Amino acid sequence: MKLENERYIVTFVEKGGEIQSFTDKETGIQYMWQGDETYWSGKNPSLFPMVGNTYTNDYTIEGKSYAMKNHGLIRYATLTCRQDDGKQIVMELNSNEDTKKQYPFDFHYEIAYELKDNMLTVTYHIKNTGDKEMPFSFGLHPGFNCPLCEEERFEDYTMRFSNPEKMQQLVFDVEKKEPYKLENVELQEIPCDYETFDRYKTLIYKGTKSAYLTLEGKKGHGVKISIAGYPYVALWTAKKDAPFVCLEPWYGHADFSEVKEDFYHREGTMILSPQKTFTTAYTIEVF
């Protein structure tokens, strides 16, 4: 599956409904992280119906215990391509016996891709096809090569919000013994620095006002993603020397310590009424 124009070609796979590659045919630059078990075998998973996991890695619905792997169901599922006409690619997944063992709700999940010039638009539709309220969260986890060009280093890159930000950073205890803390921060740029990522493990920001987040290197190449409407933005790389960074808009987050709320009331959980559809989108621009 692919979308292509004179300058760019984007390929896709049904596993997770993911982007396989986003290539500039003129420069040869590959923007998407290709996955490498040395660092992180993932590429750009969609996170549904959970971002991260619960504190105990399981949860209870109507007295019965369920469990999902980290970040939910979709990244591990094989979707079905419903449309591939050169203009749009649409893939879908309907709840089934396997998903219900992990998440006891009926749903229809759909992801659509469109390429125009240097911008890929990614749109999600999630419908509650059952007859009871459906608790869920949602997030995005796209990984981008960093550096993009030869003779560049990870540290030559900067992550930049489109506006100066007065927001909160969610600082969590890696051992999950203490509740997370919200620290007020004012910034617009964040240098790509392995020490910073090692210190915080994941940079998570709440209350951003910017419409976009850009990753750019010293040679002027990079990516810009839209983040408007997402309550959280996370920045992550796997470990020192990992040649990629993930720019992640989220609606919710993992449990970073023990919580008393049930699965319906965890922070960042949304409730979708029967037969209603949740729609969200974001864009990836390359340069």
Coordinates of C-alpha atoms in Angstrom, one line a residue:
M1 CA 0.0 0.0 0.0
K2 CA 1.4 3.4 -0.9
L3 CA 0.5 7.0 -1.5
E4 CA 2.8 8.9 -3.9
N5 CA 3.2 12.3 -5.6
E6 CA 6.1 13.8 -7.6
R7 CA 8.3 14.4 -4.5
Y8 CA 7.2 11.9 -1.8
I9 CA 6.2 8.3 -1.3
V10 CA 4.6 6.9 1.8
T11 CA 4.1 3.2 2.3
F12 CA 1.9 1.4 4.8
V13 CA 1.4 -2.0 6.4
E14 CA -1.7 -3.7 7.8
K15 CA 0.1 -4.7 11.0
G16 CA -1.1 -2.0 13.4
G17 CA -2.3 0.0 10.4
E18 CA 1.1 1.7 10.5
I19 CA 3.2 3.9 8.3
Q20 CA 6.1 1.8 6.9
S21 CA 8.1 4.7 5.4
F22 CA 7.9 8.4 4.4
T23 CA 10.6 9.1 1.8
D24 CA 11.7 12.2 -0.1
K25 CA 12.4 10.9 -3.5
E26 CA 14.6 13.9 -4.4
T27 CA 16.9 13.8 -1.3
G28 CA 16.5 10.2 -0.4
I29 CA 15.7 11.1 3.2
Q30 CA 13.7 8.5 5.2
Y31 CA 11.8 10.3 7.9
M32 CA 10.2 7.4 9.7
W33 CA 12.0 5.3 12.2
Q34 CA 12.2 1.8 10.8
G35 CA 12.3 -0.2 14.0
D36 CA 15.4 -1.9 15.5
E37 CA 15.3 -4.3 18.4
T38 CA 18.7 -2.9 19.5
Y39 CA 16.7 0.2 20.5
W40 CA 13.0 -0.1 19.9
S41 CA 11.3 -2.6 17.6
G42 CA 8.2 -0.3 17.3
K43 CA 7.7 2.3 14.6
N44 CA 4.6 4.4 14.9
P45 CA 1.9 2.6 16.8
S46 CA -1.6 4.0 17.5
L47 CA -2.5 3.6 21.1
F48 CA -6.0 2.3 21.7
P49 CA -7.9 1.7 24.0
M50 CA -5.2 2.6 26.4
V51 CA -2.0 4.8 26.6
G52 CA 0.6 2.9 28.6
N53 CA -1.0 0.5 31.1
T54 CA -2.7 0.4 34.4
Y55 CA -0.6 0.2 37.6
T56 CA -1.2 -3.5 38.0
N57 CA -1.2 -4.2 34.2
D58 CA -4.8 -5.5 34.5
Y59 CA -8.2 -4.0 35.3
T60 CA -11.7 -5.0 36.2
I61 CA -15.0 -4.6 34.3
E62 CA -18.3 -5.9 35.8
G63 CA -16.4 -8.1 38.3
K64 CA -14.2 -9.8 35.7
S65 CA -10.4 -9.2 35.3
Y66 CA -8.9 -8.3 31.9
A67 CA -5.4 -7.4 30.8
M68 CA -3.8 -5.8 27.7
K69 CA -0.2 -5.4 26.6
N70 CA 1.4 -1.9 26.9
H71 CA -0.5 0.7 24.8
G72 CA -3.5 -1.4 24.1
L73 CA -4.7 -3.6 21.2
I74 CA -4.2 -1.9 17.8
R75 CA -0.4 -2.0 17.7
Y76 CA -0.5 -5.8 17.9
A77 CA -3.5 -6.4 15.5
T78 CA -3.6 -6.9 11.8
L79 CA -6.0 -4.4 10.2
T80 CA -7.9 -4.9 7.0
C81 CA -7.4 -2.5 4.1
R82 CA -10.8 -1.2 3.0
Q83 CA -9.7 1.5 0.5
D84 CA -6.6 1.9 -1.5
D85 CA -7.3 4.0 -4.6
G86 CA -4.1 6.1 -4.8
K87 CA -5.8 9.1 -3.1
Q88 CA -6.6 7.6 0.3
I89 CA -5.8 4.5 2.2
V90 CA -8.3 3.3 4.9
M91 CA -7.7 0.4 7.2
E92 CA -10.1 -1.0 9.9
L93 CA -10.5 -3.4 12.7
N94 CA -13.7 -4.7 14.3
S95 CA -13.8 -6.1 17.7
N96 CA -13.6 -9.9 17.7
E97 CA -13.2 -12.8 20.0
D98 CA -9.5 -12.1 20.6
T99 CA -10.0 -8.4 21.4
K100 CA -12.9 -9.1 23.7
K101 CA -10.7 -11.4 25.8
Q102 CA -8.6 -8.3 26.5
Y103 CA -11.2 -5.5 26.2
P104 CA -14.8 -6.5 26.6
F105 CA -16.4 -3.9 24.3
D106 CA -17.7 -3.8 20.8
F107 CA -16.0 -1.3 18.5
H108 CA -15.1 -0.4 15.0
Y109 CA -11.7 1.2 14.6
E110 CA -10.6 3.0 11.4
I111 CA -7.5 4.8 10.3
A112 CA -7.3 6.9 7.1
Y113 CA -4.3 8.4 5.4
E114 CA -4.1 11.1 2.7
L115 CA -1.0 12.7 1.2
K116 CA -0.9 16.2 -0.2
D117 CA 2.4 17.7 -1.2
N118 CA 4.6 17.2 1.9
M119 CA 1.8 16.6 4.4
L120 CA 0.3 13.3 5.5
T121 CA -3.0 13.6 7.2
V122 CA -4.0 10.8 9.5
T123 CA -7.6 10.5 10.7
Y124 CA -9.1 8.1 13.2
H125 CA -12.7 7.1 13.7
I126 CA -13.6 4.9 16.6
K127 CA -17.2 3.8 17.0
N128 CA -18.9 2.1 19.9
T129 CA -20.9 -0.6 18.1
G130 CA -22.1 -2.1 21.4
D131 CA -25.0 -1.3 23.7
K132 CA -23.0 -0.1 26.8
E133 CA -20.8 2.8 27.5
M134 CA -17.2 2.2 26.4
P135 CA -14.2 3.6 28.4
F136 CA -11.1 4.3 26.4
S137 CA -8.1 6.5 25.9
F138 CA -6.1 7.2 22.7
G139 CA -2.7 8.4 21.7
L140 CA -0.1 8.5 18.9
H141 CA 3.5 7.2 19.0
P142 CA 5.2 8.1 15.7
G143 CA 9.0 7.6 15.7
F144 CA 11.2 9.7 13.5
N145 CA 14.8 9.2 12.4
C146 CA 17.1 11.5 14.3
P147 CA 19.4 12.4 12.7
L148 CA 18.0 12.5 9.3
C149 CA 21.1 13.4 7.4
E150 CA 24.7 12.2 7.2
E151 CA 27.2 14.1 9.2
E152 CA 24.6 15.1 11.8
R153 CA 24.2 14.0 15.4
F154 CA 21.1 13.5 17.6
E155 CA 22.3 16.5 19.5
D156 CA 22.1 18.7 16.4
Y157 CA 18.3 18.5 16.6
T158 CA 15.8 20.7 18.4
M159 CA 12.2 20.1 19.3
R160 CA 10.2 23.3 19.0
F161 CA 6.7 24.2 19.9
S162 CA 5.0 26.7 17.5
N163 CA 4.4 29.1 20.4
P164 CA 6.2 29.9 23.6
E165 CA 4.6 27.6 26.2
K166 CA 3.5 28.0 29.8
M167 CA 2.6 24.5 30.6
Q168 CA 3.1 21.7 33.2
Q169 CA 5.6 18.8 33.0
L170 CA 4.4 15.5 34.4
V171 CA 7.3 14.1 36.3
F172 CA 6.9 10.5 37.4
D173 CA 8.7 8.1 39.7
V174 CA 10.1 5.3 37.5
E175 CA 9.7 2.8 40.3
K176 CA 6.0 3.8 40.6
K177 CA 6.2 4.3 44.4
E178 CA 5.2 8.0 44.5
P179 CA 2.4 9.8 42.6
Y180 CA 3.6 11.9 39.7
K181 CA 4.3 15.6 40.2
L182 CA 3.2 18.5 38.0
E183 CA 6.0 21.1 37.5
N184 CA 5.4 24.5 35.9
V185 CA 7.7 25.1 32.9
E186 CA 8.1 27.9 30.4
L187 CA 9.8 27.1 27.2
Q188 CA 9.5 26.9 23.4
E189 CA 12.5 24.8 22.5
I190 CA 13.8 21.5 23.8
P191 CA 17.3 20.4 22.7
C192 CA 17.6 16.7 21.8
D193 CA 19.9 15.5 24.6
Y194 CA 20.2 11.9 25.8
E195 CA 20.9 13.1 29.3
T196 CA 17.6 14.8 29.5
F197 CA 15.8 11.7 28.3
D198 CA 17.7 9.5 30.7
R199 CA 16.8 11.8 33.6
Y200 CA 13.0 11.9 32.9
K201 CA 12.6 8.7 30.8
T202 CA 9.7 10.4 29.0
L203 CA 9.1 14.1 28.7
I204 CA 5.4 14.6 29.2
Y205 CA 3.7 18.0 29.0
K206 CA 0.2 19.0 29.9
G207 CA -1.7 22.0 28.7
T208 CA 0.2 23.0 25.6
K209 CA -1.3 25.8 23.5
S210 CA 0.8 25.3 20.3
A211 CA -0.8 24.0 17.2
Y212 CA 2.5 22.3 16.1
L213 CA 5.6 20.6 17.3
T214 CA 8.7 20.6 15.1
L215 CA 11.8 18.4 15.1
E216 CA 14.6 20.1 13.1
G217 CA 18.3 19.5 12.5
K218 CA 21.2 21.8 11.7
K219 CA 20.9 21.1 7.9
G220 CA 17.3 22.4 8.0
H221 CA 15.5 19.1 7.5
G222 CA 12.9 17.8 9.9
V223 CA 9.3 17.0 10.6
K224 CA 6.3 19.0 12.0
I225 CA 3.3 17.3 13.6
S226 CA 0.0 18.9 14.6
I227 CA -0.8 18.6 18.3
A228 CA -3.8 20.9 18.7
G229 CA -6.6 19.4 20.8
Y230 CA -4.4 16.8 22.5
P231 CA -4.2 17.3 26.3
Y232 CA -0.8 15.8 26.6
V233 CA 2.4 15.7 24.5
A234 CA 5.1 13.2 25.2
L235 CA 8.7 13.1 23.9
W236 CA 10.7 9.9 24.1
T237 CA 13.7 7.9 22.8
A238 CA 14.7 4.5 24.0
K239 CA 18.2 5.0 25.4
K240 CA 21.6 6.7 24.7
D241 CA 22.6 6.5 21.1
A242 CA 19.1 5.5 19.8
P243 CA 18.9 7.3 16.4
F244 CA 15.3 8.3 16.7
V245 CA 12.8 10.4 18.7
C246 CA 9.1 9.9 19.2
L247 CA 6.7 13.0 19.2
E248 CA 3.5 11.7 20.8
P249 CA 0.2 13.5 21.2
W250 CA -1.9 11.8 23.8
Y251 CA -5.4 12.0 25.3
G252 CA -4.4 10.1 28.4
H253 CA -1.4 8.5 30.1
A254 CA -0.3 5.4 32.0
D255 CA -0.8 4.9 35.7
F256 CA 2.5 6.1 37.2
S257 CA 1.7 4.9 40.7
E258 CA -1.1 3.1 42.4
V259 CA -4.5 4.7 41.7
K260 CA -7.9 4.2 43.4
E261 CA -10.0 5.1 40.4
D262 CA -11.6 2.2 38.4
F263 CA -11.0 1.7 34.7
Y264 CA -13.9 4.1 33.8
H265 CA -12.4 7.0 35.9
R266 CA -8.7 6.8 35.3
E267 CA -7.2 10.2 34.3
G268 CA -7.5 10.7 30.6
T269 CA -10.2 8.1 30.1
M270 CA -13.0 9.1 27.8
I271 CA -16.5 7.5 27.7
L272 CA -18.1 6.7 24.3
S273 CA -21.8 6.2 24.3
P274 CA -23.4 3.3 22.4
Q275 CA -23.4 3.9 18.6
K276 CA -21.4 7.1 18.9
T277 CA -18.1 7.8 17.1
F278 CA -15.0 9.4 18.4
T279 CA -13.0 11.2 15.7
T280 CA -9.5 12.7 15.9
A281 CA -6.6 13.5 13.5
Y282 CA -3.1 14.8 13.2
T283 CA -0.7 15.7 10.4
I284 CA 2.9 14.9 9.6
E285 CA 4.7 17.5 7.5
V286 CA 8.3 16.8 6.3
F287 CA 10.9 19.2 5.0

